[in-house]
Amino acid sequence: KGELETLPHVLNHCPGRSRGWQLRHDAVGDRIVKALSTRDKFLTINQPVGEDDLRPDFVFQHGKNIYIIDVTIPFENRLDSFEKARQRKIDKYATLIDFYAKSNLKAFIVPIVVGALGSWDTKNDKFLLKFMSKSYLALFQKLCVSDCIKWSRDIYIEHQTGKRQFQDPRPRPQTAGHTSSSDPDAPDSQAQRSPQHSAPPISVSMSPLHVPPLL
């Protein structure tokens, strides 16, 4: 039995729209890379980390602190939708806190939560204000929200018309037997992953090819 084609289903759960979800997610990820890359260093971008080979979007180091950053774009149809999305990320990467503690590093899990309809989770601000001014944060919020609205619009129109609304900036290869996940937090296809590096290039899977420059 198929799922009802509600707005939450189309924007966050319909397998046929999974490429749009990934590019929407990556648009926010690209903003984070641009904003933080001049502040300190990214240890990994979309690479396996820890004993369980978890794949957070970013591992960012500032002094002796490690920030495990992961973007999530939930549908904001419940008052607690952001809180649940944030907690899922905290639970998912909890083992990495002990993993980095073995190297005398203090790790923090930092979910960055932006709604599929364009809502901003103010709990993102505590981390971001460590690395940007309040005025810059206000701009950063608007850019991330605008990206999500733009991509959600494209996903919805494509679903209604059957016509692709965007040119894929980095087409992913089709592999035999591959099926798209219905989880909006799922990573991109494994075919696009590159081997782990201590400081991988930004162009791995979150390259800023299609995203307008951060003003």
Tab-separated table of N, CA and C in Angstrom, residues 53-210:
chain	number	residue	atom	x	y	z
A	53	ASP	N	32.358	3.666	11.891
A	53	ASP	CA	32.340	4.273	10.551
A	53	ASP	C	31.096	5.137	10.328
A	54	LEU	N	30.766	5.931	11.333
A	54	LEU	CA	29.667	6.876	11.181
A	54	LEU	C	30.082	7.977	10.211
A	55	ARG	N	29.099	8.584	9.543
A	55	ARG	CA	29.396	9.598	8.533
A	55	ARG	C	28.688	10.913	8.845
A	56	PRO	N	29.169	11.666	9.791
A	56	PRO	CA	28.610	13.011	9.971
A	56	PRO	C	28.984	13.870	8.774
A	57	ASP	N	28.212	14.905	8.544
A	57	ASP	CA	28.527	15.793	7.424
A	57	ASP	C	29.919	16.392	7.573
A	58	PHE	N	30.226	16.876	8.784
A	58	PHE	CA	31.513	17.531	9.016
A	58	PHE	C	32.054	17.185	10.398
A	59	VAL	N	33.366	17.065	10.473
A	59	VAL	CA	34.050	17.085	11.764
A	59	VAL	C	34.978	18.291	11.721
A	60	PHE	N	34.712	19.242	12.600
A	60	PHE	CA	35.388	20.542	12.593
A	60	PHE	C	36.156	20.693	13.896
A	61	GLN	N	37.428	21.048	13.802
A	61	GLN	CA	38.249	21.196	15.004
A	61	GLN	C	38.560	22.656	15.267
A	62	HIS	N	38.378	23.049	16.523
A	62	HIS	CA	38.740	24.395	16.977
A	62	HIS	C	39.497	24.222	18.286
A	63	GLY	N	40.817	24.355	18.234
A	63	GLY	CA	41.626	24.098	19.418
A	63	GLY	C	41.521	22.642	19.826
A	64	LYS	N	41.191	22.411	21.090
A	64	LYS	CA	41.037	21.053	21.603
A	64	LYS	C	39.595	20.559	21.513
A	65	ASN	N	38.747	21.353	20.898
A	65	ASN	CA	37.342	20.981	20.761
A	65	ASN	C	37.058	20.431	19.366
A	66	ILE	N	36.250	19.393	19.328
A	66	ILE	CA	35.813	18.781	18.078
A	66	ILE	C	34.303	18.971	17.971
A	67	TYR	N	33.865	19.484	16.844
A	67	TYR	CA	32.434	19.683	16.612
A	67	TYR	C	31.975	18.732	15.508
A	68	ILE	N	31.084	17.831	15.869
A	68	ILE	CA	30.533	16.861	14.923
A	68	ILE	C	29.240	17.468	14.393
A	69	ILE	N	29.303	17.995	13.185
A	69	ILE	CA	28.213	18.797	12.626
A	69	ILE	C	27.426	17.961	11.624
A	70	ASP	N	26.113	17.939	11.774
A	70	ASP	CA	25.280	17.207	10.826
A	70	ASP	C	24.018	18.013	10.539
A	71	VAL	N	23.744	18.191	9.265
A	71	VAL	CA	22.584	18.966	8.816
A	71	VAL	C	21.371	18.053	8.729
A	72	THR	N	20.226	18.540	9.152
A	72	THR	CA	18.978	17.811	8.968
A	72	THR	C	17.879	18.791	8.584
A	73	ILE	N	17.014	18.352	7.656
A	73	ILE	CA	15.954	19.211	7.121
A	73	ILE	C	14.611	18.525	7.369
A	74	PRO	N	14.072	18.569	8.582
A	74	PRO	CA	12.793	17.914	8.861
A	74	PRO	C	11.620	18.740	8.334
A	75	PHE	N	10.478	18.094	8.231
A	75	PHE	CA	9.251	18.819	7.898
A	75	PHE	C	8.656	19.332	9.200
A	76	GLU	N	8.376	20.624	9.257
A	76	GLU	CA	7.963	21.249	10.513
A	76	GLU	C	6.448	21.222	10.693
A	77	ASN	N	5.885	20.004	10.794
A	77	ASN	CA	4.438	19.876	10.954
A	77	ASN	C	4.009	19.615	12.393
A	78	ARG	N	4.950	19.579	13.324
A	78	ARG	CA	4.647	19.401	14.745
A	78	ARG	C	5.531	20.343	15.547
A	79	LEU	N	5.052	20.742	16.712
A	79	LEU	CA	5.837	21.638	17.551
A	79	LEU	C	7.166	21.014	17.949
A	80	ASP	N	7.180	19.692	18.088
A	80	ASP	CA	8.406	19.030	18.532
A	80	ASP	C	9.221	18.438	17.384
A	81	SER	N	8.896	18.778	16.135
A	81	SER	CA	9.598	18.160	15.003
A	81	SER	C	11.078	18.500	15.000
A	82	PHE	N	11.424	19.742	15.356
A	82	PHE	CA	12.830	20.128	15.401
A	82	PHE	C	13.557	19.420	16.537
A	83	GLU	N	12.895	19.343	17.686
A	83	GLU	CA	13.531	18.708	18.844
A	83	GLU	C	13.800	17.229	18.574
A	84	LYS	N	12.848	16.562	17.934
A	84	LYS	CA	13.040	15.144	17.620
A	84	LYS	C	14.154	14.953	16.596
A	85	ALA	N	14.197	15.837	15.596
A	85	ALA	CA	15.252	15.742	14.580
A	85	ALA	C	16.625	15.965	15.205
A	86	ARG	N	16.704	16.934	16.105
A	86	ARG	CA	17.971	17.227	16.787
A	86	ARG	C	18.403	16.041	17.661
A	87	GLN	N	17.454	15.469	18.383
A	87	GLN	CA	17.790	14.356	19.275
A	87	GLN	C	18.248	13.130	18.493
A	88	ARG	N	17.646	12.899	17.319
A	88	ARG	CA	18.082	11.764	16.494
A	88	ARG	C	19.557	11.880	16.142
A	89	LYS	N	19.993	13.093	15.814
A	89	LYS	CA	21.402	13.292	15.470
A	89	LYS	C	22.301	13.100	16.699
A	90	ILE	N	21.877	13.619	17.836
A	90	ILE	CA	22.663	13.466	19.068
A	90	ILE	C	22.821	11.988	19.418
A	91	ASP	N	21.731	11.238	19.307
A	91	ASP	CA	21.789	9.804	19.602
A	91	ASP	C	22.665	9.066	18.588
A	92	LYS	N	22.549	9.442	17.332
A	92	LYS	CA	23.273	8.743	16.267
A	92	LYS	C	24.785	8.832	16.445
A	93	TYR	N	25.272	10.015	16.845
A	93	TYR	CA	26.720	10.242	16.896
A	93	TYR	C	27.294	10.222	18.314
A	94	ALA	N	26.513	9.755	19.271
A	94	ALA	CA	26.941	9.791	20.676
A	94	ALA	C	28.254	9.053	20.915
A	95	THR	N	28.495	7.970	20.194
A	95	THR	CA	29.716	7.185	20.429
A	95	THR	C	30.982	7.946	20.043
A	96	LEU	N	30.847	8.973	19.213
A	96	LEU	CA	32.030	9.724	18.788
A	96	LEU	C	32.594	10.596	19.908
A	97	ILE	N	31.790	10.882	20.915
A	97	ILE	CA	32.298	11.666	22.048
A	97	ILE	C	33.410	10.895	22.752
A	98	ASP	N	33.168	9.614	23.033
A	98	ASP	CA	34.199	8.780	23.660
A	98	ASP	C	35.356	8.512	22.703
A	99	PHE	N	35.057	8.389	21.429
A	99	PHE	CA	36.103	8.138	20.431
A	99	PHE	C	37.143	9.256	20.447
A	100	TYR	N	36.700	10.504	20.483
A	100	TYR	CA	37.644	11.620	20.493
A	100	TYR	C	38.250	11.845	21.874
A	101	ALA	N	37.529	11.449	22.917
A	101	ALA	CA	38.078	11.582	24.272
A	101	ALA	C	39.354	10.763	24.436
A	102	LYS	N	39.476	9.666	23.705
A	102	LYS	CA	40.685	8.840	23.764
A	102	LYS	C	41.906	9.595	23.255
A	103	SER	N	41.675	10.637	22.470
A	103	SER	CA	42.766	11.481	21.959
A	103	SER	C	42.855	12.794	22.730
A	104	ASN	N	42.222	12.825	23.915
A	104	ASN	CA	42.216	14.024	24.762
A	104	ASN	C	41.570	15.220	24.066
A	105	LEU	N	40.537	14.938	23.287
A	105	LEU	CA	39.776	15.986	22.616
A	105	LEU	C	38.342	15.945	23.125
A	106	LYS	N	37.760	17.109	23.322
A	106	LYS	CA	36.379	17.190	23.799
A	106	LYS	C	35.457	17.370	22.597
A	107	ALA	N	34.552	16.421	22.402
A	107	ALA	CA	33.681	16.438	21.230
A	107	ALA	C	32.275	16.901	21.590
A	108	PHE	N	31.690	17.629	20.668
A	108	PHE	CA	30.322	18.119	20.808
A	108	PHE	C	29.557	17.749	19.541
A	109	ILE	N	28.338	17.282	19.713
A	109	ILE	CA	27.491	16.963	18.564
A	109	ILE	C	26.642	18.187	18.254
A	110	VAL	N	26.717	18.650	17.014
A	110	VAL	CA	26.062	19.905	16.623
A	110	VAL	C	25.113	19.641	15.455
A	111	PRO	N	23.849	19.321	15.725
A	111	PRO	CA	22.887	19.252	14.635
A	111	PRO	C	22.560	20.672	14.149
A	112	ILE	N	22.513	20.856	12.851
A	112	ILE	CA	22.042	22.109	12.268
A	112	ILE	C	20.690	21.804	11.637
A	113	VAL	N	19.638	22.369	12.206
A	113	VAL	CA	18.270	22.019	11.841
A	113	VAL	C	17.601	23.193	11.134
A	114	VAL	N	17.151	22.948	9.907
A	114	VAL	CA	16.394	23.943	9.144
A	114	VAL	C	15.166	23.235	8.587
A	115	GLY	N	13.999	23.834	8.717
A	115	GLY	CA	12.773	23.192	8.263
A	115	GLY	C	12.638	23.174	6.750
A	116	ALA	N	11.988	22.139	6.238
A	116	ALA	CA	11.774	22.018	4.799
A	116	ALA	C	10.926	23.161	4.248
A	117	LEU	N	10.108	23.773	5.100
A	117	LEU	CA	9.278	24.905	4.681
A	117	LEU	C	9.935	26.246	4.977
A	118	GLY	N	11.148	26.228	5.531
A	118	GLY	CA	11.878	27.474	5.727
A	118	GLY	C	11.944	27.986	7.149
A	119	SER	N	11.655	27.153	8.136
A	119	SER	CA	11.796	27.582	9.532
A	119	SER	C	13.233	27.375	9.993
A	120	TRP	N	13.687	28.256	10.869
A	120	TRP	CA	15.052	28.183	11.400
A	120	TRP	C	14.999	27.790	12.864
A	121	ASP	N	15.754	26.772	13.248
A	121	ASP	CA	15.826	26.362	14.647
A	121	ASP	C	16.835	27.254	15.369
A	122	THR	N	16.357	28.047	16.316
A	122	THR	CA	17.241	28.984	17.018
A	122	THR	C	18.290	28.279	17.875
A	123	LYS	N	18.125	26.977	18.104
A	123	LYS	CA	19.154	26.245	18.845
A	123	LYS	C	20.432	26.083	18.021
A	124	ASN	N	20.351	26.364	16.717
A	124	ASN	CA	21.564	26.373	15.891
A	124	ASN	C	22.503	27.515	16.289
A	125	ASP	N	21.923	28.580	16.844
A	125	ASP	CA	22.660	29.836	17.002
A	125	ASP	C	23.808	29.747	18.003
A	126	LYS	N	23.637	28.971	19.055
A	126	LYS	CA	24.666	28.911	20.099
A	126	LYS	C	26.017	28.501	19.518
A	127	PHE	N	26.013	27.489	18.670
A	127	PHE	CA	27.266	27.060	18.038
A	127	PHE	C	27.748	28.089	17.022
A	128	LEU	N	26.870	28.548	16.158
A	128	LEU	CA	27.288	29.432	15.070
A	128	LEU	C	27.844	30.755	15.577
A	129	LEU	N	27.326	31.243	16.698
A	129	LEU	CA	27.812	32.516	17.244
A	129	LEU	C	29.235	32.418	17.793
A	130	LYS	N	29.742	31.219	17.939
A	130	LYS	CA	31.150	31.073	18.323
A	130	LYS	C	32.074	31.498	17.188
A	131	PHE	N	31.540	31.495	15.963
A	131	PHE	CA	32.384	31.701	14.792
A	131	PHE	C	31.906	32.820	13.867
A	132	MET	N	30.827	33.493	14.222
A	132	MET	CA	30.349	34.599	13.391
A	132	MET	C	29.635	35.626	14.252
A	133	SER	N	29.578	36.838	13.747
A	133	SER	CA	28.904	37.918	14.467
A	133	SER	C	27.389	37.743	14.379
A	134	LYS	N	26.668	38.470	15.227
A	134	LYS	CA	25.205	38.397	15.202
A	134	LYS	C	24.654	38.880	13.867
A	135	SER	N	25.262	39.922	13.315
A	135	SER	CA	24.774	40.440	12.035
A	135	SER	C	25.018	39.432	10.911
A	136	TYR	N	26.163	38.783	10.951
A	136	TYR	CA	26.463	37.774	9.932
A	136	TYR	C	25.563	36.554	10.103
A	137	LEU	N	25.275	36.193	11.356
A	137	LEU	CA	24.373	35.073	11.607
A	137	LEU	C	22.994	35.354	11.025
A	138	ALA	N	22.523	36.590	11.157
A	138	ALA	CA	21.213	36.943	10.608
A	138	ALA	C	21.186	36.719	9.097
A	139	LEU	N	22.266	37.096	8.423
A	139	LEU	CA	22.362	36.864	6.983
A	139	LEU	C	22.450	35.373	6.678
A	140	PHE	N	23.255	34.672	7.450
A	140	PHE	CA	23.436	33.234	7.258
A	140	PHE	C	22.096	32.497	7.389
A	141	GLN	N	21.307	32.869	8.387
A	141	GLN	CA	19.988	32.265	8.576
A	141	GLN	C	19.116	32.466	7.342
A	142	LYS	N	19.091	33.691	6.838
A	142	LYS	CA	18.250	33.997	5.671
A	142	LYS	C	18.679	33.199	4.448
A	143	LEU	N	19.985	33.054	4.256
A	143	LEU	CA	20.479	32.312	3.104
A	143	LEU	C	20.128	30.829	3.195
A	144	CYS	N	20.301	30.245	4.378
A	144	CYS	CA	19.966	28.830	4.555
A	144	CYS	C	18.468	28.586	4.384
A	145	VAL	N	17.670	29.457	4.962
A	145	VAL	CA	16.216	29.340	4.845
A	145	VAL	C	15.786	29.490	3.391
A	146	SER	N	16.371	30.453	2.691
A	146	SER	CA	16.036	30.663	1.279
A	146	SER	C	16.398	29.443	0.441
A	147	ASP	N	17.543	28.842	0.736
A	147	ASP	CA	17.938	27.626	0.022
A	147	ASP	C	16.903	26.519	0.215
A	148	CYS	N	16.461	26.323	1.454
A	148	CYS	CA	15.494	25.256	1.726
A	148	CYS	C	14.163	25.516	1.033
A	149	ILE	N	13.706	26.751	1.059
A	149	ILE	CA	12.448	27.085	0.388
A	149	ILE	C	12.570	26.847	-1.110
A	150	LYS	N	13.689	27.272	-1.687
A	150	LYS	CA	13.909	27.115	-3.129
A	150	LYS	C	13.881	25.642	-3.517
A	151	TRP	N	14.631	24.816	-2.778
A	151	TRP	CA	14.695	23.401	-3.116
A	151	TRP	C	13.371	22.693	-2.853
A	152	SER	N	12.683	23.040	-1.780
A	152	SER	CA	11.386	22.418	-1.506
A	152	SER	C	10.377	22.780	-2.585
A	153	ARG	N	10.446	24.005	-3.055
A	153	ARG	CA	9.578	24.419	-4.168
A	153	ARG	C	9.866	23.568	-5.400
A	154	ASP	N	11.145	23.397	-5.736
A	154	ASP	CA	11.515	22.606	-6.910
A	154	ASP	C	11.077	21.150	-6.770
A	155	ILE	N	11.250	20.596	-5.569
A	155	ILE	CA	10.840	19.211	-5.320
A	155	ILE	C	9.337	19.056	-5.530
A	156	TYR	N	8.567	20.001	-5.001
A	156	TYR	CA	7.109	19.911	-5.095
A	156	TYR	C	6.626	20.069	-6.536
A	157	ILE	N	7.161	21.064	-7.244
A	157	ILE	CA	6.732	21.291	-8.629
A	157	ILE	C	7.105	20.102	-9.506
A	158	GLU	N	8.287	19.544	-9.286
A	158	GLU	CA	8.677	18.353	-10.057
A	158	GLU	C	7.720	17.199	-9.790
A	159	HIS	N	7.331	17.046	-8.541
A	159	HIS	CA	6.410	15.966	-8.189
A	159	HIS	C	5.057	16.153	-8.875
A	160	GLN	N	4.600	17.393	-8.957
A	160	GLN	CA	3.292	17.668	-9.539
A	160	GLN	C	3.296	17.586	-11.066
A	161	THR	N	4.385	18.008	-11.685
A	161	THR	CA	4.428	18.110	-13.149
A	161	THR	C	5.207	16.989	-13.825
A	162	GLY	N	6.065	16.320	-13.060
A	162	GLY	CA	6.926	15.311	-13.654
A	162	GLY	C	8.121	15.887	-14.378
A	163	LYS	N	8.323	17.203	-14.289
A	163	LYS	CA	9.423	17.869	-14.983
A	163	LYS	C	10.487	18.307	-13.984
A	164	ARG	N	11.726	17.912	-14.230
A	164	ARG	CA	12.837	18.285	-13.369
A	164	ARG	C	12.980	19.805	-13.337
A	165	GLN	N	13.077	20.367	-12.150
A	165	GLN	CA	13.115	21.817	-11.966
A	165	GLN	C	14.525	22.355	-11.790
A	166	PHE	N	15.515	21.486	-11.832
A	166	PHE	CA	16.890	21.933	-11.614
A	166	PHE	C	17.831	21.090	-12.459
A	167	GLN	N	18.990	21.651	-12.745
A	167	GLN	CA	20.050	20.903	-13.415
A	167	GLN	C	20.978	20.367	-12.343
A	168	ASP	N	21.128	19.066	-12.305
A	168	ASP	CA	21.938	18.445	-11.258
A	168	ASP	C	23.388	18.903	-11.395
A	169	PRO	N	23.934	19.578	-10.372
A	169	PRO	CA	25.302	20.088	-10.472
A	169	PRO	C	26.361	18.999	-10.408
A	170	ARG	N	26.005	17.836	-9.871
A	170	ARG	CA	26.954	16.726	-9.786
A	170	ARG	C	26.185	15.409	-9.886
A	171	PRO	N	25.822	15.019	-11.110
A	171	PRO	CA	25.016	13.800	-11.277
A	171	PRO	C	25.701	12.602	-10.645
A	172	ARG	N	24.918	11.757	-10.012
A	172	ARG	CA	25.481	10.573	-9.371
A	172	ARG	C	25.306	9.371	-10.291
A	173	PRO	N	26.282	8.494	-10.355
A	173	PRO	CA	26.185	7.327	-11.236
A	173	PRO	C	25.091	6.379	-10.781
A	174	GLN	N	24.442	5.741	-11.735
A	174	GLN	CA	23.416	4.761	-11.426
A	174	GLN	C	24.071	3.398	-11.271
A	175	THR	N	23.809	2.722	-10.175
A	175	THR	CA	24.396	1.408	-9.938
A	175	THR	C	23.301	0.363	-9.899
A	176	ALA	N	23.608	-0.816	-10.382
A	176	ALA	CA	22.626	-1.894	-10.432
A	176	ALA	C	22.147	-2.231	-9.036
A	177	GLY	N	20.826	-2.363	-8.910
A	177	GLY	CA	20.267	-2.764	-7.633
A	177	GLY	C	20.153	-1.650	-6.622
A	178	HIS	N	20.516	-0.408	-7.010
A	178	HIS	CA	20.449	0.699	-6.052
A	178	HIS	C	19.014	1.174	-5.905
A	179	THR	N	18.575	1.347	-4.685
A	179	THR	CA	17.263	1.926	-4.420
A	179	THR	C	17.434	3.101	-3.493
A	180	SER	N	16.638	4.127	-3.719
A	180	SER	CA	16.747	5.331	-2.904
A	180	SER	C	16.093	5.121	-1.557
A	181	SER	N	16.689	5.662	-0.538
A	181	SER	CA	16.115	5.595	0.801
A	181	SER	C	15.006	6.612	0.936
A	182	SER	N	14.020	6.325	1.770
A	182	SER	CA	12.972	7.301	2.040
A	182	SER	C	13.293	8.136	3.264
A	183	ASP	N	14.499	8.019	3.772
A	183	ASP	CA	14.917	8.788	4.940
A	183	ASP	C	15.602	10.064	4.483
A	184	PRO	N	15.040	11.247	4.785
A	184	PRO	CA	15.661	12.492	4.335
A	184	PRO	C	17.021	12.746	4.948
A	185	ASP	N	17.375	12.034	6.005
A	185	ASP	CA	18.689	12.202	6.610
A	185	ASP	C	19.711	11.228	6.040
A	186	ALA	N	19.287	10.377	5.130
A	186	ALA	CA	20.212	9.381	4.592
A	186	ALA	C	21.295	10.050	3.770
A	187	PRO	N	22.531	9.512	3.806
A	187	PRO	CA	23.608	10.079	3.000
A	187	PRO	C	23.408	9.781	1.536
A	188	ASP	N	24.161	10.457	0.698
A	188	ASP	CA	24.104	10.244	-0.737
A	188	ASP	C	24.638	8.857	-1.076
A	189	SER	N	24.519	8.472	-2.347
A	189	SER	CA	24.941	7.141	-2.764
A	189	SER	C	26.405	6.896	-2.447
A	190	GLN	N	26.727	5.675	-2.085
A	190	GLN	CA	28.095	5.332	-1.724
A	190	GLN	C	29.043	5.493	-2.901
A	191	ALA	N	28.525	5.473	-4.120
A	191	ALA	CA	29.385	5.597	-5.289
A	191	ALA	C	30.095	6.929	-5.341
A	192	GLN	N	29.549	7.932	-4.649
A	192	GLN	CA	30.166	9.245	-4.678
A	192	GLN	C	31.152	9.457	-3.546
A	193	ARG	N	31.253	8.510	-2.619
A	193	ARG	CA	32.146	8.698	-1.487
A	193	ARG	C	33.593	8.502	-1.912
A	194	SER	N	34.482	9.268	-1.346
A	194	SER	CA	35.903	9.087	-1.618
A	194	SER	C	36.576	8.591	-0.352
A	195	PRO	N	37.799	8.044	-0.444
A	195	PRO	CA	38.475	7.534	0.752
A	195	PRO	C	38.661	8.614	1.796
A	196	GLN	N	38.797	8.208	3.049
A	196	GLN	CA	38.938	9.155	4.148
A	196	GLN	C	40.257	9.903	4.052
A	197	HIS	N	40.214	11.184	4.350
A	197	HIS	CA	41.396	12.026	4.383
A	197	HIS	C	41.390	12.794	5.692
A	198	SER	N	42.557	13.218	6.141
A	198	SER	CA	42.615	14.006	7.365
A	198	SER	C	41.999	15.371	7.150
A	199	ALA	N	42.118	15.901	5.950
A	199	ALA	CA	41.483	17.177	5.610
A	199	ALA	C	41.031	17.101	4.166
A	200	PRO	N	39.889	16.445	3.876
A	200	PRO	CA	39.460	16.215	2.509
A	200	PRO	C	39.083	17.511	1.815
A	201	PRO	N	39.179	17.545	0.488
A	201	PRO	CA	38.806	18.758	-0.234
A	201	PRO	C	37.327	19.041	-0.107
A	202	ILE	N	36.967	20.290	-0.163
A	202	ILE	CA	35.571	20.690	-0.015
A	202	ILE	C	34.724	20.142	-1.150
A	203	SER	N	35.335	19.800	-2.277
A	203	SER	CA	34.581	19.366	-3.443
A	203	SER	C	34.131	17.913	-3.391
A	204	VAL	N	34.193	17.261	-2.222
A	204	VAL	CA	33.833	15.844	-2.131
A	204	VAL	C	32.387	15.621	-2.561
A	205	SER	N	31.411	15.913	-1.717
A	205	SER	CA	30.019	15.780	-2.135
A	205	SER	C	29.218	17.002	-1.756
A	206	MET	N	29.857	17.965	-1.129
A	206	MET	CA	29.181	19.198	-0.764
A	206	MET	C	29.906	20.373	-1.400
A	207	SER	N	30.203	20.271	-2.654
A	207	SER	CA	30.901	21.358	-3.325
A	207	SER	C	29.947	22.506	-3.579
A	208	PRO	N	30.435	23.751	-3.558
A	208	PRO	CA	29.559	24.913	-3.732
A	208	PRO	C	29.341	25.267	-5.187
A	209	LEU	N	29.097	24.242	-6.052
A	209	LEU	CA	29.006	24.514	-7.475
A	209	LEU	C	27.747	25.283	-7.847
A	210	HIS	N	26.631	24.940	-7.211
A	210	HIS	CA	25.368	25.529	-7.631
A	210	HIS	C	24.836	26.556	-6.648
